[in-house]
Amino acid sequence: MKKVLVIEDEAAIREFEVINLRRAGYEVLETGDGKSALEILENNNFDFDLAILDIMLPDVSGVELCRELRNKNETIGIILLTAKSQEMDKISGLMYGADDYITKPFSPSELLARVDALYRRVALNKTRSENNFKEEIKFGEFSINFKNFSLKKHGKIINLTQVEFQMMEYFFSNQGTILTREQILHRIWGEKYSDEKIVDVNIRRLRMKIENNPSRPKYIITVWKTGYKWIN
Ligand code: CA
């Protein structure tokens, strides 16, 4: 079953999400605040594929909740709901582990396109994990593990989110090749995406995890005005 937790305090928006997700075949649990969201997650052993998280909640900031959720579950897909005026929160949310965001107001088809795309990624990684697919591939001082979505550097585990894991996989299979922002965006998020800033934010997050000095990266190199290149 495709299981989603909707966290939104505005009842009308929450209902709109829940109705549309259920119609599309998702099992949906819903709540209006951060405290009960964590309770629901814990009572269900964090067994959710996705969480859709409003950035403005009554008891806790969505960004904080996103960080807490990500700390407790590396593999859950997280989509932030934001308003146009919340650009900075959106960026911090992505830095703290959200996989995607939707700007209010949004249509049912936009909601479902984003949710379906992220669900496909989460499900794919789950299948791989269950089937022990490929297991581990080594590249220089790094090795990538398809069973627990982890990356090791000199044998030390670096935990990755879905998005970070897929980015690493993409870089590893294209070493020394320039990957444009657009290519990365389309490969990881899907063909319909156009906001290339989400790529830069995720690269920044990945660098903080893997580089010796994130401000002077030696593995993920920026190619001016074009994109990124993996060198190892
Ligand atoms: Ca709200």
Short mmCIF file of C-alpha atoms and ligand atoms in Angstrom, two decimals:
data_model
loop_
_atom_site.label_atom_id
_atom_site.label_comp_id
_atom_site.label_asym_id
_atom_site.label_seq_id
_atom_site.Cartn_x
_atom_site.Cartn_y
_atom_site.Cartn_z
CA MET A 1 0.00 0.00 0.00
CA LYS A 2 1.17 3.49 -0.84
CA LYS A 3 1.08 5.29 2.50
CA VAL A 4 1.19 9.07 2.99
CA LEU A 5 1.05 11.34 6.02
CA VAL A 6 -0.45 14.79 5.37
CA ILE A 7 0.52 17.47 7.90
CA GLU A 8 -1.41 20.70 7.34
CA ASP A 9 -3.26 22.89 9.84
CA GLU A 10 -5.62 24.59 7.35
CA ALA A 11 -8.54 22.18 7.24
CA ALA A 12 -9.69 23.10 3.72
CA ILE A 13 -6.26 22.55 2.17
CA ARG A 14 -5.75 19.35 4.14
CA GLU A 15 -9.09 18.00 2.98
CA PHE A 16 -8.26 18.91 -0.59
CA GLU A 17 -5.00 16.94 -0.36
CA VAL A 18 -6.54 13.95 1.40
CA ILE A 19 -9.45 13.62 -1.07
CA ASN A 20 -7.19 13.81 -4.10
CA LEU A 21 -4.58 11.42 -2.72
CA ARG A 22 -7.20 8.85 -1.70
CA ARG A 23 -8.83 9.10 -5.12
CA ALA A 24 -5.40 8.31 -6.63
CA GLY A 25 -5.06 5.17 -4.52
CA TYR A 26 -2.97 6.36 -1.58
CA GLU A 27 -3.64 5.36 2.00
CA VAL A 28 -3.67 8.70 3.83
CA LEU A 29 -3.30 9.63 7.48
CA GLU A 30 -3.70 13.30 8.36
CA THR A 31 -2.98 15.74 11.15
CA GLY A 32 -2.87 19.48 11.77
CA ASP A 33 0.18 19.92 13.97
CA GLY A 34 3.77 18.78 14.40
CA LYS A 35 3.45 17.08 17.78
CA SER A 36 0.69 14.70 16.69
CA ALA A 37 2.50 14.14 13.37
CA LEU A 38 5.48 12.71 15.26
CA GLU A 39 3.13 10.62 17.42
CA ILE A 40 1.42 9.16 14.35
CA LEU A 41 4.79 8.38 12.77
CA GLU A 42 6.08 6.70 15.92
CA ASN A 43 2.86 4.70 16.42
CA ASN A 44 3.26 3.41 12.85
CA ASN A 45 6.99 2.64 13.25
CA PHE A 46 7.70 5.33 10.65
CA ASP A 47 6.21 2.98 8.07
CA PHE A 48 5.19 5.69 5.59
CA ASP A 49 6.37 6.13 2.01
CA LEU A 50 5.82 9.89 1.98
CA ALA A 51 5.08 12.88 4.18
CA ILE A 52 3.55 16.10 2.83
CA LEU A 53 4.47 18.80 5.24
CA ASP A 54 3.16 22.35 5.45
CA ILE A 55 5.93 24.80 6.31
CA MET A 56 3.70 26.94 8.61
CA LEU A 57 2.29 24.85 11.46
CA PRO A 58 0.80 26.10 14.74
CA ASP A 59 3.19 24.38 17.17
CA VAL A 60 6.45 23.89 15.30
CA SER A 61 8.04 25.23 12.12
CA GLY A 62 7.71 22.86 9.19
CA VAL A 63 11.45 23.23 8.63
CA GLU A 64 12.19 21.98 12.18
CA LEU A 65 9.76 19.12 11.78
CA CYS A 66 11.37 18.26 8.45
CA ARG A 67 14.76 18.05 10.13
CA GLU A 68 13.41 15.85 12.92
CA LEU A 69 11.60 13.59 10.49
CA ARG A 70 14.70 13.20 8.35
CA ASN A 71 16.85 12.43 11.41
CA LYS A 72 14.49 9.61 12.32
CA ASN A 73 13.93 8.25 8.83
CA GLU A 74 16.45 8.55 5.99
CA THR A 75 14.28 6.89 3.36
CA ILE A 76 10.85 8.53 3.70
CA GLY A 77 9.99 10.94 0.85
CA ILE A 78 9.33 14.48 2.13
CA ILE A 79 7.43 17.15 0.18
CA LEU A 80 7.16 20.66 1.65
CA LEU A 81 4.15 22.88 1.08
CA THR A 82 5.22 26.50 0.87
CA ALA A 83 3.86 29.91 -0.05
CA LYS A 84 5.62 32.23 -2.49
CA SER A 85 6.78 34.45 0.40
CA GLN A 86 8.58 31.56 2.10
CA GLU A 87 11.54 31.25 -0.25
CA MET A 88 14.13 31.13 2.55
CA ASP A 89 12.19 28.51 4.51
CA LYS A 90 11.93 26.46 1.37
CA ILE A 91 15.71 26.48 0.94
CA SER A 92 16.31 25.59 4.61
CA GLY A 93 13.73 22.81 4.32
CA LEU A 94 15.60 21.36 1.36
CA MET A 95 18.87 21.69 3.27
CA TYR A 96 17.33 19.79 6.18
CA GLY A 97 16.31 16.88 4.04
CA ALA A 98 13.11 17.60 2.10
CA ASP A 99 13.08 15.98 -1.35
CA ASP A 100 10.75 18.37 -3.10
CA TYR A 101 8.34 21.26 -2.53
CA ILE A 102 4.99 22.47 -3.86
CA THR A 103 4.06 26.14 -3.87
CA LYS A 104 0.52 27.11 -2.80
CA PRO A 105 -1.93 27.39 -4.42
CA PHE A 106 -1.66 24.14 -6.38
CA SER A 107 -3.98 22.06 -8.54
CA PRO A 108 -4.87 18.40 -7.96
CA SER A 109 -2.85 17.39 -11.01
CA GLU A 110 0.23 19.26 -9.78
CA LEU A 111 -0.07 17.65 -6.35
CA LEU A 112 -0.42 14.17 -7.82
CA ALA A 113 2.41 14.64 -10.34
CA ARG A 114 4.82 15.55 -7.51
CA VAL A 115 3.58 12.86 -5.14
CA ASP A 116 3.60 10.12 -7.81
CA ALA A 117 7.11 11.06 -8.96
CA LEU A 118 8.52 10.93 -5.44
CA TYR A 119 6.60 7.75 -4.63
CA ARG A 120 8.09 6.02 -7.68
CA ARG A 121 11.59 6.83 -6.44
CA VAL A 122 10.89 5.68 -2.90
CA ALA A 123 9.28 2.45 -4.17
CA LEU A 124 12.14 1.75 -6.57
CA ASN A 125 14.71 2.07 -3.81
CA LYS A 126 12.58 -0.13 -1.54
CA THR A 127 12.44 -2.88 -4.18
CA ARG A 128 16.16 -2.69 -4.70
CA SER A 129 16.72 -2.90 -0.99
CA GLU A 130 14.45 -5.94 -0.64
CA ASN A 131 15.97 -7.75 -3.62
CA ASN A 132 19.51 -7.02 -2.56
CA PHE A 133 20.02 -5.47 -5.97
CA LYS A 134 23.73 -5.06 -6.92
CA GLU A 135 24.59 -4.44 -3.26
CA GLU A 136 27.80 -2.45 -3.30
CA ILE A 137 29.89 -0.66 -5.90
CA LYS A 138 33.31 0.78 -5.13
CA PHE A 139 34.82 3.95 -6.59
CA GLY A 140 38.17 5.03 -5.20
CA GLU A 141 37.74 5.90 -1.54
CA PHE A 142 33.93 5.69 -1.90
CA SER A 143 31.56 2.76 -2.04
CA ILE A 144 27.82 3.00 -2.61
CA ASN A 145 25.49 0.43 -1.05
CA PHE A 146 22.14 -0.34 -2.72
CA LYS A 147 20.83 -2.31 0.21
CA ASN A 148 20.80 0.39 2.86
CA PHE A 149 21.20 3.46 0.58
CA SER A 150 24.40 4.35 2.26
CA LEU A 151 27.64 5.68 1.03
CA LYS A 152 30.96 4.87 2.60
CA LYS A 153 34.03 7.04 2.46
CA HIS A 154 37.22 5.27 3.62
CA GLY A 155 34.89 2.65 5.12
CA LYS A 156 32.95 5.19 7.20
CA ILE A 157 29.17 5.30 6.62
CA ILE A 158 27.55 8.49 5.31
CA ASN A 159 23.74 8.28 5.42
CA LEU A 160 21.96 9.70 2.38
CA THR A 161 18.39 10.72 1.57
CA GLN A 162 16.66 9.28 -1.53
CA VAL A 163 17.60 12.30 -3.57
CA GLU A 164 21.22 12.37 -2.42
CA PHE A 165 21.54 8.65 -3.06
CA GLN A 166 20.22 8.99 -6.60
CA MET A 167 22.51 11.93 -7.26
CA MET A 168 25.52 9.89 -6.14
CA GLU A 169 24.42 6.99 -8.31
CA TYR A 170 24.07 9.36 -11.28
CA PHE A 171 27.51 10.88 -10.67
CA PHE A 172 29.11 7.47 -10.21
CA SER A 173 27.80 6.22 -13.54
CA ASN A 174 28.99 9.41 -15.28
CA GLN A 175 32.41 10.03 -13.77
CA GLY A 176 34.37 12.85 -15.37
CA THR A 177 31.36 13.83 -17.50
CA ILE A 178 29.71 17.24 -17.15
CA LEU A 179 26.12 16.82 -16.02
CA THR A 180 24.03 19.94 -16.62
CA ARG A 181 21.63 21.22 -13.97
CA GLU A 182 18.81 20.40 -16.35
CA GLN A 183 19.98 16.81 -16.84
CA ILE A 184 20.27 16.29 -13.10
CA LEU A 185 16.85 17.89 -12.51
CA HIS A 186 15.13 15.77 -15.14
CA ARG A 187 16.88 12.58 -14.10
CA ILE A 188 16.19 12.90 -10.38
CA TRP A 189 12.97 14.92 -10.16
CA GLY A 190 11.40 14.29 -13.56
CA GLU A 191 10.89 15.84 -16.98
CA LYS A 192 8.26 18.34 -15.85
CA TYR A 193 10.53 20.13 -13.39
CA SER A 194 12.06 23.49 -14.21
CA ASP A 195 13.42 24.96 -10.95
CA GLU A 196 17.16 24.29 -11.18
CA LYS A 197 17.77 25.87 -7.77
CA ILE A 198 16.62 22.62 -6.16
CA VAL A 199 19.63 20.93 -7.80
CA ASP A 200 22.08 23.48 -6.36
CA VAL A 201 20.63 23.14 -2.86
CA ASN A 202 20.93 19.36 -2.97
CA ILE A 203 24.48 19.53 -4.30
CA ARG A 204 25.31 21.84 -1.37
CA ARG A 205 23.83 19.32 1.05
CA LEU A 206 25.65 16.42 -0.57
CA ARG A 207 28.95 18.30 -0.45
CA MET A 208 28.51 18.89 3.27
CA LYS A 209 28.29 15.13 3.70
CA ILE A 210 31.05 13.93 1.40
CA GLU A 211 33.64 16.66 0.84
CA ASN A 212 36.62 17.21 3.16
CA ASN A 213 36.09 20.93 2.73
CA PRO A 214 32.57 21.66 1.35
CA SER A 215 33.48 25.20 0.33
CA ARG A 216 36.41 23.90 -1.73
CA PRO A 217 34.97 20.70 -3.19
CA LYS A 218 37.30 18.20 -4.83
CA TYR A 219 34.81 15.47 -5.81
CA ILE A 220 31.74 17.36 -7.04
CA ILE A 221 33.16 20.13 -9.16
CA THR A 222 31.08 23.10 -10.32
CA VAL A 223 31.32 23.70 -14.05
CA TRP A 224 30.70 27.39 -14.47
CA LYS A 225 27.28 28.27 -15.94
CA THR A 226 26.69 24.63 -16.87
CA GLY A 227 26.42 22.11 -14.08
CA TYR A 228 28.53 19.65 -12.13
CA LYS A 229 31.13 16.97 -12.66
CA TRP A 230 32.29 14.10 -10.45
CA ILE A 231 36.04 13.63 -10.20
CA ASN A 232 37.58 10.86 -8.13
CA CA B 1 -0.23 26.25 7.60
#
